[in-house]
Short mmCIF file of C-alpha atoms and ligand atoms in Angstrom, two decimals:
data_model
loop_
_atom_site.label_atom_id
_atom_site.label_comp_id
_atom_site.label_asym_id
_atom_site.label_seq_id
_atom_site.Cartn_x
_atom_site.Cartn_y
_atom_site.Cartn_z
CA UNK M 1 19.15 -14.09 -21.14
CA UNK M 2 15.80 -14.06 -23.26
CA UNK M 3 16.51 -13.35 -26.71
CA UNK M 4 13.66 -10.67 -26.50
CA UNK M 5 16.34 -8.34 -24.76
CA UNK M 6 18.63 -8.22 -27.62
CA UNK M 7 16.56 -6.24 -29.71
CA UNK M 8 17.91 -2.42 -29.37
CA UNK M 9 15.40 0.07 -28.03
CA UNK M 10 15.05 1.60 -31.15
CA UNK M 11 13.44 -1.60 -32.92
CA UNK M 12 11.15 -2.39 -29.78
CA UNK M 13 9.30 0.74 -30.18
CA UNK M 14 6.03 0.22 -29.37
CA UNK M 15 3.63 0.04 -33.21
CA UNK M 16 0.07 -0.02 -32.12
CA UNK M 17 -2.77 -0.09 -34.70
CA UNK M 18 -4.87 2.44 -32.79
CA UNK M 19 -2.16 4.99 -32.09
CA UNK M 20 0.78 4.36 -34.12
CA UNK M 21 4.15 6.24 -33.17
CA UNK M 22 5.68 7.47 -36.77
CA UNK M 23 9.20 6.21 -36.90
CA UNK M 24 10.46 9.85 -36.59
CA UNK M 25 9.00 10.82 -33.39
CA UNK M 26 11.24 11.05 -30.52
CA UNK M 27 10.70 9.80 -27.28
CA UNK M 28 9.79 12.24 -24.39
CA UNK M 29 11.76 10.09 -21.84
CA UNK M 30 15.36 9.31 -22.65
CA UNK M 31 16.81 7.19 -19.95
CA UNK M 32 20.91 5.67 -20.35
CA UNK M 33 22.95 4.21 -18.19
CA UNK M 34 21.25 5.12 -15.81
CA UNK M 35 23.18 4.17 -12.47
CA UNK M 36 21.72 4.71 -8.80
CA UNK M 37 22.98 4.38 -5.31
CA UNK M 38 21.48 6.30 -2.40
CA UNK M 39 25.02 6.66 -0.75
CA UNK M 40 28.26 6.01 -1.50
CA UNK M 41 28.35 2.64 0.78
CA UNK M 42 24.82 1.58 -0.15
CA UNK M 43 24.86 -1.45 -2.81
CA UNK M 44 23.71 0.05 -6.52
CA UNK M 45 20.33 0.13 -7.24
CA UNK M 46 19.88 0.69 -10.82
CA UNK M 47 22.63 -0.51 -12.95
CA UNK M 48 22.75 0.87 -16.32
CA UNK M 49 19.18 1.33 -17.18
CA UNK M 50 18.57 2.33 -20.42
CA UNK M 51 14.78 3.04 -21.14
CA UNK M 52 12.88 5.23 -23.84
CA UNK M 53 8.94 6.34 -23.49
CA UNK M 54 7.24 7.50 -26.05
CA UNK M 55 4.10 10.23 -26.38
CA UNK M 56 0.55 7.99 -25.92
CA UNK M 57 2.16 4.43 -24.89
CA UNK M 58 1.67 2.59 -21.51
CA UNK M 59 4.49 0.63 -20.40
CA UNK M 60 4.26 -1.66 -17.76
CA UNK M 61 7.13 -1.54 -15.53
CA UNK M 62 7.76 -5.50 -13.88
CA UNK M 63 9.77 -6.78 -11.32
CA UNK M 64 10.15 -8.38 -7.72
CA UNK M 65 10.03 -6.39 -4.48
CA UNK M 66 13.14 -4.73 -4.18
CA UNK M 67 14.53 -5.05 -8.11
CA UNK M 68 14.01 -1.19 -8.74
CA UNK M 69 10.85 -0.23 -9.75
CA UNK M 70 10.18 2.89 -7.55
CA UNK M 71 13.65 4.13 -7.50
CA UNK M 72 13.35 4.53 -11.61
CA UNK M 73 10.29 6.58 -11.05
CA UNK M 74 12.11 8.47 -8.91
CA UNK M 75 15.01 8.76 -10.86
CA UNK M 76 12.65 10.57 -13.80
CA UNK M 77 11.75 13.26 -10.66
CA UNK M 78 14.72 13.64 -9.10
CA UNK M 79 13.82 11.79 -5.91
CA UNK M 80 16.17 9.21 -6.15
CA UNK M 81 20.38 10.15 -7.03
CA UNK M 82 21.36 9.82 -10.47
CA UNK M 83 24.83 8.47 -9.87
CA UNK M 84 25.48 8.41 -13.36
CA UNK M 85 24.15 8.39 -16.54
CA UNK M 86 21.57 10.55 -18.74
CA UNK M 87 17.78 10.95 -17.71
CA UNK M 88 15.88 13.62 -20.24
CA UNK M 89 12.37 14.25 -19.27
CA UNK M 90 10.96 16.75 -21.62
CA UNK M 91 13.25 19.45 -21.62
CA UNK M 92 14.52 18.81 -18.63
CA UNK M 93 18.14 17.17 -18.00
CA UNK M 94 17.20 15.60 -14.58
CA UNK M 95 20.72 14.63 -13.44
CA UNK M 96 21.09 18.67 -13.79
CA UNK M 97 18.75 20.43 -12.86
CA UNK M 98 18.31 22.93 -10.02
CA UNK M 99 15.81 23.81 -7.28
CA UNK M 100 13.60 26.07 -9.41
CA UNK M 101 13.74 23.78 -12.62
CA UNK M 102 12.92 20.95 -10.41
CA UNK M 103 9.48 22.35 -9.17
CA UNK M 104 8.66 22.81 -12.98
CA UNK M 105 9.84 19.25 -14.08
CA UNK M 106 7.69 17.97 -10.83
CA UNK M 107 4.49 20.26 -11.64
CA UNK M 108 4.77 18.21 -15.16
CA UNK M 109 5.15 14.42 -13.88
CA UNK M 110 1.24 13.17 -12.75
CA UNK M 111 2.08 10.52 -10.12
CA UNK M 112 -0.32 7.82 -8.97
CA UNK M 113 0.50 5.85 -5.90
CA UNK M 114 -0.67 2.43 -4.11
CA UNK M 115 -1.71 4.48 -1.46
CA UNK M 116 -3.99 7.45 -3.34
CA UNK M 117 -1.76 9.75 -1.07
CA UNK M 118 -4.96 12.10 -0.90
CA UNK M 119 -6.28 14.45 2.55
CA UNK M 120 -8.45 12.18 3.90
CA UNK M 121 -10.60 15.44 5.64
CA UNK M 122 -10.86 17.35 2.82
CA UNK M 123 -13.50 17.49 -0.06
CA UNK M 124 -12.90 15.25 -3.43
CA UNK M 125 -12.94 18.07 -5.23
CA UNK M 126 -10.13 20.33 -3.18
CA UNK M 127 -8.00 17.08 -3.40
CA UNK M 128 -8.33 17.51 -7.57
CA UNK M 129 -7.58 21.19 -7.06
CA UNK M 130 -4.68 20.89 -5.28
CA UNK M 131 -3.18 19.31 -8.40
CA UNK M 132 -3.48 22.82 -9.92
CA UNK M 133 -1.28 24.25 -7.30
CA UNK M 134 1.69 24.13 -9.17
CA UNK M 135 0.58 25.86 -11.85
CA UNK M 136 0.86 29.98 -11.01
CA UNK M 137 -2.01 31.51 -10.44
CA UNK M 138 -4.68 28.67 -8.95
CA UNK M 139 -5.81 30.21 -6.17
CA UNK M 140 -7.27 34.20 -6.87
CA UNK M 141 -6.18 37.18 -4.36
CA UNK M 142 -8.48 35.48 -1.50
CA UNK M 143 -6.99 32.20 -1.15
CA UNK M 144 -9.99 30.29 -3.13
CA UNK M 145 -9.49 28.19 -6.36
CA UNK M 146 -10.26 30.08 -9.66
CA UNK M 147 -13.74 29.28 -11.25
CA UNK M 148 -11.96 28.01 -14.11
CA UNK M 149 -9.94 25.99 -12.28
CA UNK M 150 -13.44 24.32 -9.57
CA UNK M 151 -15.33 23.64 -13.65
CA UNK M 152 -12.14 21.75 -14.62
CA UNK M 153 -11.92 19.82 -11.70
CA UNK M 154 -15.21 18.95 -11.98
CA UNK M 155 -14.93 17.65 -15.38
CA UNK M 156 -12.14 15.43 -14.49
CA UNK M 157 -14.01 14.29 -11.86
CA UNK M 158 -17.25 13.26 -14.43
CA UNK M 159 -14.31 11.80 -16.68
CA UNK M 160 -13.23 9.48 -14.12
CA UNK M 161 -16.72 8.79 -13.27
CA UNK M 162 -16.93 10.64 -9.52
CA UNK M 163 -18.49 13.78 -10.27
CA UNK M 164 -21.16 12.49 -7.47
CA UNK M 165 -18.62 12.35 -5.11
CA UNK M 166 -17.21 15.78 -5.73
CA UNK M 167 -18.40 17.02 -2.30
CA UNK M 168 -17.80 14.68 -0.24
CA UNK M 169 -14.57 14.06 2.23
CA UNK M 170 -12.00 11.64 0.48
CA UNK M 171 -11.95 9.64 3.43
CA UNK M 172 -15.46 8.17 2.86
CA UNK M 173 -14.82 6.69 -0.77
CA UNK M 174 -13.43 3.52 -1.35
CA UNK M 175 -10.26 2.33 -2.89
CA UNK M 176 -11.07 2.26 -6.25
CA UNK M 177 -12.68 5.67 -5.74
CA UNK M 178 -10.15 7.19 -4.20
CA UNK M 179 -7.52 5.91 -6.67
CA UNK M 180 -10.08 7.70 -9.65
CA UNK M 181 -9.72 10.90 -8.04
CA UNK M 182 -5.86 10.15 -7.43
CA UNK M 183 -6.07 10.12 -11.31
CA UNK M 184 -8.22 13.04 -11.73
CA UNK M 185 -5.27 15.01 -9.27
CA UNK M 186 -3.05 14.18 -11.56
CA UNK M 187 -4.74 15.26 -14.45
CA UNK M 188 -5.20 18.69 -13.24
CA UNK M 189 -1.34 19.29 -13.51
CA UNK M 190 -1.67 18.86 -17.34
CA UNK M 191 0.82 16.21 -16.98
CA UNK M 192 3.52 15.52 -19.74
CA UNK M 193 3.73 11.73 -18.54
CA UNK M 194 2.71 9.84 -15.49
CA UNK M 195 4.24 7.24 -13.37
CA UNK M 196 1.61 5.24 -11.78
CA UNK M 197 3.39 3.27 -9.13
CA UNK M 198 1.82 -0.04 -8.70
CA UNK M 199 -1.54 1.78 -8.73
CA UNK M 200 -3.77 -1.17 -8.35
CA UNK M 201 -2.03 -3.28 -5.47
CA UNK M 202 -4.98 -2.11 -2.97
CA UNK M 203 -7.76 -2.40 -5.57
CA UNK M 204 -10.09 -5.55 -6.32
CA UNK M 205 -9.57 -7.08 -9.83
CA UNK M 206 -12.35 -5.31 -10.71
CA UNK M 207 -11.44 -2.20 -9.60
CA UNK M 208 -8.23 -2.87 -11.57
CA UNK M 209 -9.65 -3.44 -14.72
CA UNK M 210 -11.01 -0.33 -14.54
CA UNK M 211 -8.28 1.76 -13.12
CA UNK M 212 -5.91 0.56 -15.82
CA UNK M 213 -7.92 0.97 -18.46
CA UNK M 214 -8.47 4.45 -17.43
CA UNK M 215 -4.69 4.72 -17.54
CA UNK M 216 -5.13 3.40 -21.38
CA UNK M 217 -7.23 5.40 -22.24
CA UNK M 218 -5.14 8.79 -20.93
CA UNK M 219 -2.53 8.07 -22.45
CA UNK M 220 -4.43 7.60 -25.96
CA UNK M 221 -6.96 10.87 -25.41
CA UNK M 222 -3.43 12.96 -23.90
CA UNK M 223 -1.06 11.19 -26.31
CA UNK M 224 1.36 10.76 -23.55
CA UNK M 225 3.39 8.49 -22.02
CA UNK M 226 2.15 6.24 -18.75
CA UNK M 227 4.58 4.18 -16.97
CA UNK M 228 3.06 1.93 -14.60
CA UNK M 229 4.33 -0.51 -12.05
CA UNK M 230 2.60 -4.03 -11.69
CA UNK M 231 2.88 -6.33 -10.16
CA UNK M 232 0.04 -8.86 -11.32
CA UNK M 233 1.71 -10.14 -14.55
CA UNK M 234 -1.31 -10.57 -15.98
CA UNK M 235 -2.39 -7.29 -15.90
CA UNK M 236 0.91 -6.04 -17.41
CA UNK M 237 0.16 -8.65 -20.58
CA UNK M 238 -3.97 -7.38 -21.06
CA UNK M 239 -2.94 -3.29 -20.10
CA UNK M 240 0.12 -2.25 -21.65
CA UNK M 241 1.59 -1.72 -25.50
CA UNK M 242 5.08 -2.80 -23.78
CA UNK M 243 6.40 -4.57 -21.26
CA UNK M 244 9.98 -3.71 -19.53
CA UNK M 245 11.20 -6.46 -16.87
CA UNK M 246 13.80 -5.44 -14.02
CA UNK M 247 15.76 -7.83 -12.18
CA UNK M 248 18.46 -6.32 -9.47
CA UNK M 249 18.36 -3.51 -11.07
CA UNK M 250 19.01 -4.14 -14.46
CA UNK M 251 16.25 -4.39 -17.51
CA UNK M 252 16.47 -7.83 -18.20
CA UNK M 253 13.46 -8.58 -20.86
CA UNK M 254 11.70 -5.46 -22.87
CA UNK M 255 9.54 -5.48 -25.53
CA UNK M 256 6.20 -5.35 -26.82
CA UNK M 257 3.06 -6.79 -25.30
CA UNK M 258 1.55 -8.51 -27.95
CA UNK M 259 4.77 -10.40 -28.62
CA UNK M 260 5.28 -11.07 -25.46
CA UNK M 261 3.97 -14.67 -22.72
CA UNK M 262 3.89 -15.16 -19.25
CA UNK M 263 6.65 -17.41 -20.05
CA UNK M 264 8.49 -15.10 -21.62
CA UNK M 265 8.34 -12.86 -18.51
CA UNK M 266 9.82 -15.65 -16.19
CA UNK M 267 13.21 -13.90 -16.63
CA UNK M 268 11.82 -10.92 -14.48
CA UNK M 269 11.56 -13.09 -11.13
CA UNK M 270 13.29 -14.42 -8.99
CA UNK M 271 12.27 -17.79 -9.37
CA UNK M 272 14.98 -19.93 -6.82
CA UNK M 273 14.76 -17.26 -4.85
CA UNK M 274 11.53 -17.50 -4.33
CA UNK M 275 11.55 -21.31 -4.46
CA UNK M 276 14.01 -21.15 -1.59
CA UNK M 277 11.78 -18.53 0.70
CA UNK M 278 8.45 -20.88 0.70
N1 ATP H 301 15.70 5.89 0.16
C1 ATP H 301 16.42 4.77 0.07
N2 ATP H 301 17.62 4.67 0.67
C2 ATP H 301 18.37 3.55 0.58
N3 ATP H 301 17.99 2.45 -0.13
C3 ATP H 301 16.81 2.49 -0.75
C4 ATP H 301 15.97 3.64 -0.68
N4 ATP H 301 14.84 3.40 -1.41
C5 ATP H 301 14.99 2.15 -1.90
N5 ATP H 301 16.16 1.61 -1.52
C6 ATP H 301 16.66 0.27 -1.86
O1 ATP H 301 16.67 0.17 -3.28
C7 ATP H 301 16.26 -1.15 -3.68
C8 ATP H 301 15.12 -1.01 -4.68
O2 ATP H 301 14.01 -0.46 -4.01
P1 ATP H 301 12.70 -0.03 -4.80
O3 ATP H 301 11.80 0.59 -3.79
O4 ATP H 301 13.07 0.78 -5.97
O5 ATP H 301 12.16 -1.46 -5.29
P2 ATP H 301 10.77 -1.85 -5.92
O6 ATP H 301 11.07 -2.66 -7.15
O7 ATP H 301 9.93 -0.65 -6.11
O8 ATP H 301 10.15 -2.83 -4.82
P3 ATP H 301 8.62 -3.05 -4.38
O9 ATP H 301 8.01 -3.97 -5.42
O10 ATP H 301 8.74 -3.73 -3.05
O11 ATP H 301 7.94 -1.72 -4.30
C9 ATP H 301 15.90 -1.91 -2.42
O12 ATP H 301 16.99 -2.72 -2.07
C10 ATP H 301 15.71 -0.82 -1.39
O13 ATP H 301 16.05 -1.26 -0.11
MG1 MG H 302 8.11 -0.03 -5.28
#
């Protein structure tokens, strides 16, 4: 066990000089003992997690394939079973809530995936309005997006730097393109917090840099909290105000980056494992 652990989540609260979190504030995510299996004979996936996020941080998320990563992101939108254990998002009590809370807490969560997840035949700009859609009232009494709505995504789109691209199909931009308007998608929802799950495993380093620091620089300009899965540990150390390491489902190193090495992270991996598969 790395001593780093030890400290309670209260103490490892992320202090950065640019956007410091008052020792007051509360954190929008509340995760503990948090426990997932996705059927009763399936092995347990998450075993007592216990996890806070506060408003304008980015916390890298690490671990090996298989340790958990995704399944806590979809624990905090109810697409993974919360076997046991508390998971506040907002105001929403995630183990509890229904069918109609659960479209609001999802229309809240901006989610960024490895694979952009956008319709390839359809123009950037529809792909950023369809974030809107879960807010009422996108789309006027003939089926086409509000003018509000077609300026806005248009501004997100010059934010992320693709305004150029607005009319073009998705399908012809690159990775690191199509991840920007991924981003810009997400920011039409007026998220509360986004999970960005391992965002930059198609993208050149280049295209990394500059996808992560976009991340950064949301959650500082939003104040709210980005949870991101890497899996470059490197990135994790030069992106993130904290780091949080998961090993079979358990958090097994957490604390902030700029205390933090790469040998401090060697908890996080499998390392005879791994020694054993080459
Ligand atoms: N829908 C599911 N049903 C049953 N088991 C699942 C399901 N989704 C994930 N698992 C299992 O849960 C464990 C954790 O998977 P998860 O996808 O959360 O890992 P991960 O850390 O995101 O891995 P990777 O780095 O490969 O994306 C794995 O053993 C996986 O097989
Ligand atoms: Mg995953």
């Amino acid at each position: 066990m790395n001593t780093l652990e030890k400290v309670s989540p209260r103490s490892t609260k992320t202090v950065r000089s640019t956007n410091p979190v008052s020792a007051a504030e509360s954190s929008l995510i509340h995760i503990r003992q948090l426990h997932v299996r996705y059927s009763a004979d399936s092995p347990i996936v998450l075993a007592g997690v216990d996890l806070d996020l506060y408003q304008g941080e980015v916390v890298a998320l690490l671990g090996s394939s298989g340790s958990g990563k995704s399944t806590l992101m979809k624990a905090l939108t109810g697409f993974a079973p919360i076997t046991s254990g508390t998971v506040q998002a907002g105001r929403f009590d995630v183990a509890h809530v229904k069918n109609r809370e659960l479209r609001a807490l999802r229309s809240e969560v901006g989610q960024v995936f490895q694979q952009f997840n956008l319709v390839g035949r359809l123009s950037v700009l529809t792909n950023v309005l369809m974030g809107s859609l879960h807010g009422a009232g996108a789309l006027n009494r003939i089926g086409t997006f509000r003018s509000a709505d077609r300026q806005r995504a248009y501004d997100l789109l010059d934010r992320v730097g693709i305004a150029h691209k607005a009319l073009e199909p998705a399908r012809s931009l690159s990775g690191g393109q199509q991840q920007r308007v991924a981003i810009a998608r997400a920011l039409m929802q007026n998220p509360k917090f986004i999970l960005a799950d391992e965002p930059v495993a198609s993208l050149d380093p280049r295209m990394s840099e500059t996808v992560l620091h976009l991340l950064t620089d949301i959650a500082r300009d939003e104040n709210i909290p980005v949870l991101v899965s890497l899996h470059v540990l490197q990135l994790a150390l030069e992106h993130s105000d904290r780091i949080v390491g998961l090993r079979h489902g358990s958090i097994v190193i957490e604390g902030k980056t700029k205390n933090l090495t790469a040998e401090d992270l060697s908890p996080v991996y499998d390392i005879e494992q791994e020694a054993e598969a080459d």
